[in-house]
Coordinates of N, CA and C in Angstrom, one line a residue:
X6 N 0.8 -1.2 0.0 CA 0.0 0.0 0.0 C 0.9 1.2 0.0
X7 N 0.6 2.0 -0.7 CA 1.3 3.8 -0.7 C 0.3 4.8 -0.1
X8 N 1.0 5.7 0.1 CA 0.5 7.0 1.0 C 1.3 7.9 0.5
X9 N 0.2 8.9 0.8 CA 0.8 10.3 0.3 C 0.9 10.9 1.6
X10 N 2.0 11.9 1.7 CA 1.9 12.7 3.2 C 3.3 14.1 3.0
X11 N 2.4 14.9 3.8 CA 2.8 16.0 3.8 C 5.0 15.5 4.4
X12 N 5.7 16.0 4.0 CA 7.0 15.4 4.9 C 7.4 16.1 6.0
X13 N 6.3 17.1 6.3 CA 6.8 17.3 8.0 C 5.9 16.0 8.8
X14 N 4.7 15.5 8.2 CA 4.2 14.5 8.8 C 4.7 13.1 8.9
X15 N 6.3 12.8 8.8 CA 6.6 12.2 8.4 C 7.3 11.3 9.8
X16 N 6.9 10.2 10.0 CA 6.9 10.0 11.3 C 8.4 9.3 11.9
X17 N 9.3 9.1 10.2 CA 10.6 9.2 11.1 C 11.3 9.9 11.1
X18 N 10.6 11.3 10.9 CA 11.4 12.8 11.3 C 11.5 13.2 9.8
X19 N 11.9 14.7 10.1 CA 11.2 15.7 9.0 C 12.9 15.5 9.0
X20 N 14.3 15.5 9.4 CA 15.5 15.2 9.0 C 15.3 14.1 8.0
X21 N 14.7 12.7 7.7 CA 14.7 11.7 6.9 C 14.0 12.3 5.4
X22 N 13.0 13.3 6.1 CA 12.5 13.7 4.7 C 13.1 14.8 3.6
X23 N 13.9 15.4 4.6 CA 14.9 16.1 4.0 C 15.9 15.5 3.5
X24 N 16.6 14.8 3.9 CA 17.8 14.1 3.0 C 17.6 13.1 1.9
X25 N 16.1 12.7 2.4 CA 15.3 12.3 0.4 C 15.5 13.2 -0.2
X26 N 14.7 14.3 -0.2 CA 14.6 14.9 -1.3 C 15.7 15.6 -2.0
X27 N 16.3 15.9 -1.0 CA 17.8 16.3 -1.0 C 18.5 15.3 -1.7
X28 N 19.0 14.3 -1.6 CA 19.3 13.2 -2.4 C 19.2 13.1 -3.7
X29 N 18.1 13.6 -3.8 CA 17.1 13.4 -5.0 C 18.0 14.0 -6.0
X30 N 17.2 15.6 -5.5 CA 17.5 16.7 -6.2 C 18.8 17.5 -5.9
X31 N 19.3 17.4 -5.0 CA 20.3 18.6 -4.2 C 21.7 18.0 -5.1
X32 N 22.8 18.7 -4.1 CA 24.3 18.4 -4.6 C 24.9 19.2 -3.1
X33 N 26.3 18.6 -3.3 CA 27.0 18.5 -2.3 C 27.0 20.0 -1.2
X34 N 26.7 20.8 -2.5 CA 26.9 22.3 -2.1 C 25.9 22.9 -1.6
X35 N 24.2 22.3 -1.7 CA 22.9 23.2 -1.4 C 21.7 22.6 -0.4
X36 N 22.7 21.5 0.5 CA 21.6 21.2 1.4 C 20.7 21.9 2.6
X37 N 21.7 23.0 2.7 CA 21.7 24.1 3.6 C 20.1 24.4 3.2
X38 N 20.3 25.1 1.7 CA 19.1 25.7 0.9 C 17.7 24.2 1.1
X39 N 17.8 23.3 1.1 CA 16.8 22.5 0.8 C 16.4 22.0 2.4
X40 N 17.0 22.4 3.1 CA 16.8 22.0 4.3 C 16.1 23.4 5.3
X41 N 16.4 24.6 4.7 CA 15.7 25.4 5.1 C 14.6 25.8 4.6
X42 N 13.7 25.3 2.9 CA 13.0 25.6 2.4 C 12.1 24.4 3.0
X43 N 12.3 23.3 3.3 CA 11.6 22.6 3.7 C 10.8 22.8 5.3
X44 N 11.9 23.0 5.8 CA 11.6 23.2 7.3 C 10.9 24.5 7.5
X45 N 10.5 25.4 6.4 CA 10.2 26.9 6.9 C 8.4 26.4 5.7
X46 N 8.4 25.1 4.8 CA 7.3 25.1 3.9 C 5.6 25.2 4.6
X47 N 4.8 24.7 4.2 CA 3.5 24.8 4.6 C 3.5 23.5 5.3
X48 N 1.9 23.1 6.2 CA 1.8 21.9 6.8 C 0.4 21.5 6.4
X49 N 0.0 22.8 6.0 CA -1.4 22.3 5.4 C -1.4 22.6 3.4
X50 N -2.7 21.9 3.3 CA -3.1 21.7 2.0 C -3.6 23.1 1.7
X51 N -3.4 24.7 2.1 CA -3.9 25.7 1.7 C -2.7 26.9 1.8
X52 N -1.4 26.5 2.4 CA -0.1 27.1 2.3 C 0.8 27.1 0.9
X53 N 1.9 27.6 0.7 CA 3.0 27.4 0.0 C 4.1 27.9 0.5
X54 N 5.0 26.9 0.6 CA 5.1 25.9 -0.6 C 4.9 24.6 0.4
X55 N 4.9 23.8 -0.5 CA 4.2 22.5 0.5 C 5.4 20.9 -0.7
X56 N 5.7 20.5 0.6 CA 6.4 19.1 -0.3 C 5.8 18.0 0.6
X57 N 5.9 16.9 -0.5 CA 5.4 15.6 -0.1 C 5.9 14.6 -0.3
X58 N 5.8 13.1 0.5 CA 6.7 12.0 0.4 C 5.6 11.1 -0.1
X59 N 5.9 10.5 -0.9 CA 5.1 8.7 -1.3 C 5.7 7.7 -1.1
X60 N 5.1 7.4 0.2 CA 5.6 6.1 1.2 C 4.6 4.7 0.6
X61 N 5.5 3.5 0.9 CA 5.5 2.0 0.9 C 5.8 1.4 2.0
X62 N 4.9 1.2 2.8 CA 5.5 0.5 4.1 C 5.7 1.2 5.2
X63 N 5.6 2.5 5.0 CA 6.5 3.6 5.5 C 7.9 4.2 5.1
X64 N 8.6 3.4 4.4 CA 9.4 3.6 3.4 C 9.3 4.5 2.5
X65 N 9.9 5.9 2.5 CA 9.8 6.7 1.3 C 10.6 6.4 -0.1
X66 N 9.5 6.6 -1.1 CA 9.7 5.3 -2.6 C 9.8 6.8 -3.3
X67 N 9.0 8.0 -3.4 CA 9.1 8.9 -4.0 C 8.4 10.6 -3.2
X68 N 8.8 11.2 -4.0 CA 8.2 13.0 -3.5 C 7.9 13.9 -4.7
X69 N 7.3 14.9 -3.8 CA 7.0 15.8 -5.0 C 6.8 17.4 -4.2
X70 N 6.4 18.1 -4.9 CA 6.4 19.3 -4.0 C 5.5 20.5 -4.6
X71 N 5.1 21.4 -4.3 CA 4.1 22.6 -4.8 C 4.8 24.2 -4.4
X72 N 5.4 24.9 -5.1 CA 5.9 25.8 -4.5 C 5.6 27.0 -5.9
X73 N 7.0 28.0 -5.2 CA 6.2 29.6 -5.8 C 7.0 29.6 -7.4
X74 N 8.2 29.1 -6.9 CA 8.9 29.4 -8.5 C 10.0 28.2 -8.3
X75 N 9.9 27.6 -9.7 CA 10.9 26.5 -9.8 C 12.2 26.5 -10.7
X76 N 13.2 27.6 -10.0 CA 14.0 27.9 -10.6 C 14.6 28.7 -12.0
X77 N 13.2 29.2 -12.7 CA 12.7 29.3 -14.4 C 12.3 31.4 -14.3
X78 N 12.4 31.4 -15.4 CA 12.5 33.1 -15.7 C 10.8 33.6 -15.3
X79 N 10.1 32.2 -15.7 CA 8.5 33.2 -15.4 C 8.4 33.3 -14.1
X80 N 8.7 34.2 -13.3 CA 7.6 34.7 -12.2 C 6.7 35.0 -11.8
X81 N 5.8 35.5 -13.2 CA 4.2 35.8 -13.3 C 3.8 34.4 -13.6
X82 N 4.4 33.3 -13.2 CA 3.5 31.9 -13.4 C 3.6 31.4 -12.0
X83 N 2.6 31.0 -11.5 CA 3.2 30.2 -9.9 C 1.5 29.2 -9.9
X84 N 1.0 28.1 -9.3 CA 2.2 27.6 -8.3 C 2.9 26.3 -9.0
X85 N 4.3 25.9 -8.7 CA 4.7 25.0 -10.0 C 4.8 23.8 -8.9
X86 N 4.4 22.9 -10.0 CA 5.0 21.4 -9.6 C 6.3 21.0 -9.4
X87 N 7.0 20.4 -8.6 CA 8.2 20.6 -8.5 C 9.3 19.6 -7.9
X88 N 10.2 18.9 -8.2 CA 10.8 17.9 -7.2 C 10.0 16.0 -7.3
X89 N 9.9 16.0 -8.4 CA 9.0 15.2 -9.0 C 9.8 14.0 -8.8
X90 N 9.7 12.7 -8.1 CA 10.7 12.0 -8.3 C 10.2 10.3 -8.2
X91 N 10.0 9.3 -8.5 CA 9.7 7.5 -8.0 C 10.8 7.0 -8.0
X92 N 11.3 6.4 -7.2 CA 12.5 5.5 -6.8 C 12.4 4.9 -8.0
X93 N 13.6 4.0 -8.7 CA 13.6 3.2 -10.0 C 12.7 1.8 -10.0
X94 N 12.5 1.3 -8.7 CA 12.5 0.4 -8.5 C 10.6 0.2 -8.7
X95 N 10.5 1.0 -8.2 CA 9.0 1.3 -7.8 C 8.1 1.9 -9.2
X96 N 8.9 2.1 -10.5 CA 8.5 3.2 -11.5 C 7.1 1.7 -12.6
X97 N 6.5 2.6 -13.1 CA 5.6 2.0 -13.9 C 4.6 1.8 -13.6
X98 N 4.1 2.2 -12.2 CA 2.9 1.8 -11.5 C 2.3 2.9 -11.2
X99 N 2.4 3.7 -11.7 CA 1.6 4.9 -11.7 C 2.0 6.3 -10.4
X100 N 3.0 5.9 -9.7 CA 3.4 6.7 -8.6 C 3.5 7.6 -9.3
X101 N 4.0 8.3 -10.4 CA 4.1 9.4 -10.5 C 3.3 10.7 -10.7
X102 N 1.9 9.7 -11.4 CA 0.6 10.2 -11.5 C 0.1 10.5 -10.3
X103 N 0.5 9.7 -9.3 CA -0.4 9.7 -7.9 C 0.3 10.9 -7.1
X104 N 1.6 11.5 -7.1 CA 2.4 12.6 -6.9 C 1.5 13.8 -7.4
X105 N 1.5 13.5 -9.2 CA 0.9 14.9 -9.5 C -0.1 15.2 -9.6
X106 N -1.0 14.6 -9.5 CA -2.4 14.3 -8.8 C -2.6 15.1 -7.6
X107 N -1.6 14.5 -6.4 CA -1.9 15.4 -5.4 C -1.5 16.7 -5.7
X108 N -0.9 17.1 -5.8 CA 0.3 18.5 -5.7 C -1.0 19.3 -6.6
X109 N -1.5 18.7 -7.9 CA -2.4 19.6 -8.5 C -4.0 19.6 -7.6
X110 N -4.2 18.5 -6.9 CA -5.7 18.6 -6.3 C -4.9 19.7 -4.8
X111 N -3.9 20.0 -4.6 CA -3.1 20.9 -3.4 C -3.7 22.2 -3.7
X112 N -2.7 22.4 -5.0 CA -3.2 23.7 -5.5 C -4.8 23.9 -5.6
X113 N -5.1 23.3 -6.2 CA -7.2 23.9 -6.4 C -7.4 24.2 -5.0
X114 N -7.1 23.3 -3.8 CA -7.5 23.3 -2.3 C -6.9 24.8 -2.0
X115 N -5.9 25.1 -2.4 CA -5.2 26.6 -2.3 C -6.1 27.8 -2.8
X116 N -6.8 27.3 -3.5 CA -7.5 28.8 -4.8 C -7.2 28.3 -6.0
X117 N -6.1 28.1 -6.2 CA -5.5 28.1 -7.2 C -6.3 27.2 -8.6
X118 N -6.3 28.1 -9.8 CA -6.9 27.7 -11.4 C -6.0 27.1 -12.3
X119 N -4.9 27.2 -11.9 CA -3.7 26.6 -13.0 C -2.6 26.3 -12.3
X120 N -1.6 25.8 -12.6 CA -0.6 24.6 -11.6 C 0.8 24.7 -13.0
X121 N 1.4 24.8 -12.5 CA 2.6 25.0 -13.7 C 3.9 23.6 -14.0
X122 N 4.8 23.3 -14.7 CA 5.7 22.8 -14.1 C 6.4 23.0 -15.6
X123 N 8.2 22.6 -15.2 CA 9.3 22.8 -16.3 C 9.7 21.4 -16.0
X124 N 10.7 21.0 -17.2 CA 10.9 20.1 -17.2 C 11.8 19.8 -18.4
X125 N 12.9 18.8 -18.4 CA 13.3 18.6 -20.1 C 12.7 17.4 -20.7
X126 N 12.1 16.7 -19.8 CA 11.5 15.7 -20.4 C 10.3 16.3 -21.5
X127 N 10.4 15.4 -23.4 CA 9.3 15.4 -23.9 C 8.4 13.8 -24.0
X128 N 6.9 14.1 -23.7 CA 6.2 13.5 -23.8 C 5.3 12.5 -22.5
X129 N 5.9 13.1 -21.3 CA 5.6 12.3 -20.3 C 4.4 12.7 -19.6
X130 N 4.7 14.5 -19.6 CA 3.5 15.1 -18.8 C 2.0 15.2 -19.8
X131 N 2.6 15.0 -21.1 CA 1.1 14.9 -21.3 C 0.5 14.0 -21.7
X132 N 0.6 12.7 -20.8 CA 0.1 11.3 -20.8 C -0.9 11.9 -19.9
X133 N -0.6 12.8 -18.9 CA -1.5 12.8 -17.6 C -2.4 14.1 -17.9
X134 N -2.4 14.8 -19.1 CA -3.2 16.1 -19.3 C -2.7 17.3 -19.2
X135 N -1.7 17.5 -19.5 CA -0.5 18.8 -19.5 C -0.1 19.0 -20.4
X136 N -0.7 20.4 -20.2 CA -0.2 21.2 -21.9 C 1.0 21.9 -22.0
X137 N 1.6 21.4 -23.0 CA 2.9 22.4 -22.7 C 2.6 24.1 -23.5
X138 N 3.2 25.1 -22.8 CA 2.5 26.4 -23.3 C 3.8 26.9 -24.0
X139 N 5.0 26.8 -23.5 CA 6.2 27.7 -24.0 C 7.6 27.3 -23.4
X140 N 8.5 27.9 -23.4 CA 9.9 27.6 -23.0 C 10.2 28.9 -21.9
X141 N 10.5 28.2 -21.2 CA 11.3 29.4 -19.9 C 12.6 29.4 -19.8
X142 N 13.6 30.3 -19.4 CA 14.6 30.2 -18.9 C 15.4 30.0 -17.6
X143 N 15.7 28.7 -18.2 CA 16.5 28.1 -16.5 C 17.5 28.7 -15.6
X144 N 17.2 28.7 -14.9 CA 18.6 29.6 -13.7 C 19.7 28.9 -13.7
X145 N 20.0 27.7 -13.5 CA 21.3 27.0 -13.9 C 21.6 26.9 -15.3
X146 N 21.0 26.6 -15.9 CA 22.0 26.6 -17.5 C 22.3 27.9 -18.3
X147 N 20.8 28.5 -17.8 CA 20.7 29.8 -18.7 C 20.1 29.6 -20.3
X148 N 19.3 28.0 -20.3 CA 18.6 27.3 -21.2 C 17.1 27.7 -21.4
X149 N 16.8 27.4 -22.0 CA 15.4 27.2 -22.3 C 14.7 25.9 -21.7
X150 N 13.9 25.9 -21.2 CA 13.1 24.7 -20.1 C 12.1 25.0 -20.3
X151 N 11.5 23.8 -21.2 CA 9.9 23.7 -21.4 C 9.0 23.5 -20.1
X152 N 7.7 24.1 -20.6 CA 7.0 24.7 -19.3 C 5.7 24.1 -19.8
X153 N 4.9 23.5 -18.9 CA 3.1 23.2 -18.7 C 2.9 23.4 -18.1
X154 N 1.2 23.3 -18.7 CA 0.3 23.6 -17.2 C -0.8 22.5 -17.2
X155 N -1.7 23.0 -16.3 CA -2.5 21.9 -16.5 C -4.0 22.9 -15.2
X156 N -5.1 23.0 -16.6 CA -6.1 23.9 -15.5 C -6.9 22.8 -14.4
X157 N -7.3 23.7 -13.6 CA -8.0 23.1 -12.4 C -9.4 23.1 -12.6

Protein backbone atom coordinates (compact mmCIF):
# COMPACT_ATOMS: atom_id res chain seq x y z
CA UNK A 1 0.00 0.00 0.00
CA UNK A 2 1.26 3.75 -0.72
CA UNK A 3 0.50 7.00 1.05
CA UNK A 4 0.79 10.31 0.35
CA UNK A 5 1.86 12.70 3.22
CA UNK A 6 2.84 15.95 3.82
CA UNK A 7 7.01 15.36 4.85
CA UNK A 8 6.82 17.28 7.97
CA UNK A 9 4.24 14.45 8.78
CA UNK A 10 6.58 12.21 8.39
CA UNK A 11 6.95 9.99 11.32
CA UNK A 12 10.59 9.16 11.14
CA UNK A 13 11.45 12.79 11.29
CA UNK A 14 11.17 15.71 8.98
CA UNK A 15 15.46 15.20 8.99
CA UNK A 16 14.67 11.70 6.93
CA UNK A 17 12.48 13.71 4.67
CA UNK A 18 14.89 16.10 3.96
CA UNK A 19 17.76 14.06 3.05
CA UNK A 20 15.30 12.30 0.40
CA UNK A 21 14.58 14.95 -1.32
CA UNK A 22 17.78 16.30 -1.04
CA UNK A 23 19.28 13.17 -2.36
CA UNK A 24 17.08 13.39 -4.99
CA UNK A 25 17.48 16.71 -6.25
CA UNK A 26 20.32 18.60 -4.21
CA UNK A 27 24.27 18.40 -4.65
CA UNK A 28 26.98 18.46 -2.26
CA UNK A 29 26.91 22.28 -2.07
CA UNK A 30 22.93 23.21 -1.44
CA UNK A 31 21.59 21.21 1.39
CA UNK A 32 21.69 24.07 3.57
CA UNK A 33 19.12 25.66 0.87
CA UNK A 34 16.79 22.49 0.84
CA UNK A 35 16.79 22.02 4.35
CA UNK A 36 15.73 25.45 5.10
CA UNK A 37 13.03 25.61 2.41
CA UNK A 38 11.61 22.56 3.66
CA UNK A 39 11.56 23.21 7.28
CA UNK A 40 10.16 26.88 6.86
CA UNK A 41 7.32 25.06 3.91
CA UNK A 42 3.47 24.76 4.63
CA UNK A 43 1.82 21.92 6.83
CA UNK A 44 -1.41 22.35 5.38
CA UNK A 45 -3.09 21.75 1.99
CA UNK A 46 -3.94 25.73 1.66
CA UNK A 47 -0.14 27.10 2.29
CA UNK A 48 2.95 27.44 -0.03
CA UNK A 49 5.07 25.90 -0.63
CA UNK A 50 4.18 22.47 0.52
CA UNK A 51 6.36 19.05 -0.27
CA UNK A 52 5.36 15.61 -0.05
CA UNK A 53 6.66 12.04 0.35
CA UNK A 54 5.08 8.68 -1.28
CA UNK A 55 5.65 6.10 1.18
CA UNK A 56 5.45 2.01 0.93
CA UNK A 57 5.54 0.54 4.10
CA UNK A 58 6.47 3.56 5.55
CA UNK A 59 9.42 3.57 3.41
CA UNK A 60 9.84 6.69 1.30
CA UNK A 61 9.72 5.33 -2.63
CA UNK A 62 9.09 8.90 -3.95
CA UNK A 63 8.21 13.04 -3.52
CA UNK A 64 6.97 15.76 -4.99
CA UNK A 65 6.40 19.33 -4.01
CA UNK A 66 4.12 22.61 -4.82
CA UNK A 67 5.95 25.76 -4.52
CA UNK A 68 6.18 29.63 -5.79
CA UNK A 69 8.89 29.36 -8.54
CA UNK A 70 10.89 26.46 -9.84
CA UNK A 71 13.96 27.92 -10.60
CA UNK A 72 12.71 29.32 -14.39
CA UNK A 73 12.54 33.10 -15.73
CA UNK A 74 8.51 33.21 -15.42
CA UNK A 75 7.60 34.73 -12.24
CA UNK A 76 4.24 35.81 -13.35
CA UNK A 77 3.45 31.86 -13.36
CA UNK A 78 3.23 30.16 -9.94
CA UNK A 79 2.25 27.55 -8.26
CA UNK A 80 4.74 25.00 -9.96
CA UNK A 81 4.98 21.41 -9.55
CA UNK A 82 8.20 20.61 -8.51
CA UNK A 83 10.82 17.91 -7.18
CA UNK A 84 8.97 15.25 -8.96
CA UNK A 85 10.65 11.99 -8.33
CA UNK A 86 9.68 7.53 -7.96
CA UNK A 87 12.48 5.55 -6.82
CA UNK A 88 13.62 3.23 -10.04
CA UNK A 89 12.48 0.40 -8.50
CA UNK A 90 9.02 1.31 -7.83
CA UNK A 91 8.50 3.21 -11.51
CA UNK A 92 5.60 1.99 -13.86
CA UNK A 93 2.86 1.80 -11.53
CA UNK A 94 1.64 4.87 -11.67
CA UNK A 95 3.41 6.67 -8.59
CA UNK A 96 4.12 9.35 -10.53
CA UNK A 97 0.65 10.21 -11.52
CA UNK A 98 -0.38 9.72 -7.89
CA UNK A 99 2.36 12.56 -6.86
CA UNK A 100 0.90 14.92 -9.49
CA UNK A 101 -2.41 14.26 -8.81
CA UNK A 102 -1.86 15.39 -5.43
CA UNK A 103 0.31 18.52 -5.65
CA UNK A 104 -2.37 19.61 -8.50
CA UNK A 105 -5.70 18.64 -6.31
CA UNK A 106 -3.06 20.90 -3.37
CA UNK A 107 -3.18 23.68 -5.48
CA UNK A 108 -7.19 23.92 -6.38
CA UNK A 109 -7.52 23.35 -2.33
CA UNK A 110 -5.19 26.61 -2.33
CA UNK A 111 -7.47 28.77 -4.79
CA UNK A 112 -5.54 28.08 -7.17
CA UNK A 113 -6.90 27.69 -11.37
CA UNK A 114 -3.74 26.55 -13.02
CA UNK A 115 -0.64 24.61 -11.60
CA UNK A 116 2.56 25.01 -13.74
CA UNK A 117 5.66 22.77 -14.13
CA UNK A 118 9.30 22.84 -16.30
CA UNK A 119 10.89 20.11 -17.21
CA UNK A 120 13.31 18.62 -20.10
CA UNK A 121 11.46 15.68 -20.43
CA UNK A 122 9.30 15.44 -23.89
CA UNK A 123 6.19 13.49 -23.77
CA UNK A 124 5.61 12.35 -20.29
CA UNK A 125 3.47 15.07 -18.80
CA UNK A 126 1.10 14.86 -21.34
CA UNK A 127 0.14 11.35 -20.77
CA UNK A 128 -1.46 12.76 -17.58
CA UNK A 129 -3.17 16.06 -19.28
CA UNK A 130 -0.48 18.75 -19.48
CA UNK A 131 -0.19 21.17 -21.85
CA UNK A 132 2.93 22.39 -22.73
CA UNK A 133 2.53 26.37 -23.35
CA UNK A 134 6.21 27.73 -23.98
CA UNK A 135 9.86 27.63 -22.97
CA UNK A 136 11.32 29.43 -19.86
CA UNK A 137 14.63 30.22 -18.90
CA UNK A 138 16.48 28.10 -16.52
CA UNK A 139 18.61 29.63 -13.71
CA UNK A 140 21.29 27.05 -13.91
CA UNK A 141 21.95 26.61 -17.54
CA UNK A 142 20.73 29.75 -18.75
CA UNK A 143 18.59 27.31 -21.18
CA UNK A 144 15.37 27.18 -22.30
CA UNK A 145 13.14 24.72 -20.07
CA UNK A 146 9.86 23.73 -21.39
CA UNK A 147 6.96 24.75 -19.30
CA UNK A 148 3.14 23.20 -18.73
CA UNK A 149 0.25 23.63 -17.24
CA UNK A 150 -2.47 21.87 -16.51
CA UNK A 151 -6.07 23.86 -15.54
CA UNK A 152 -8.02 23.11 -12.36
Amino acid sequence: MVEMINVKKYKNGLKAGIRYIHGVWGNAGNYAFYEDAIRNASENDKGLPQFYLLLHDDDIIGCAALIINDFISRHDLYPWVACLYVDEAYRGNQFGSLLLDHAVQCAGNAGFHKVYLTTDLDGYYEKYGWTRMEDGIDLFSGKPSRIYYKEL
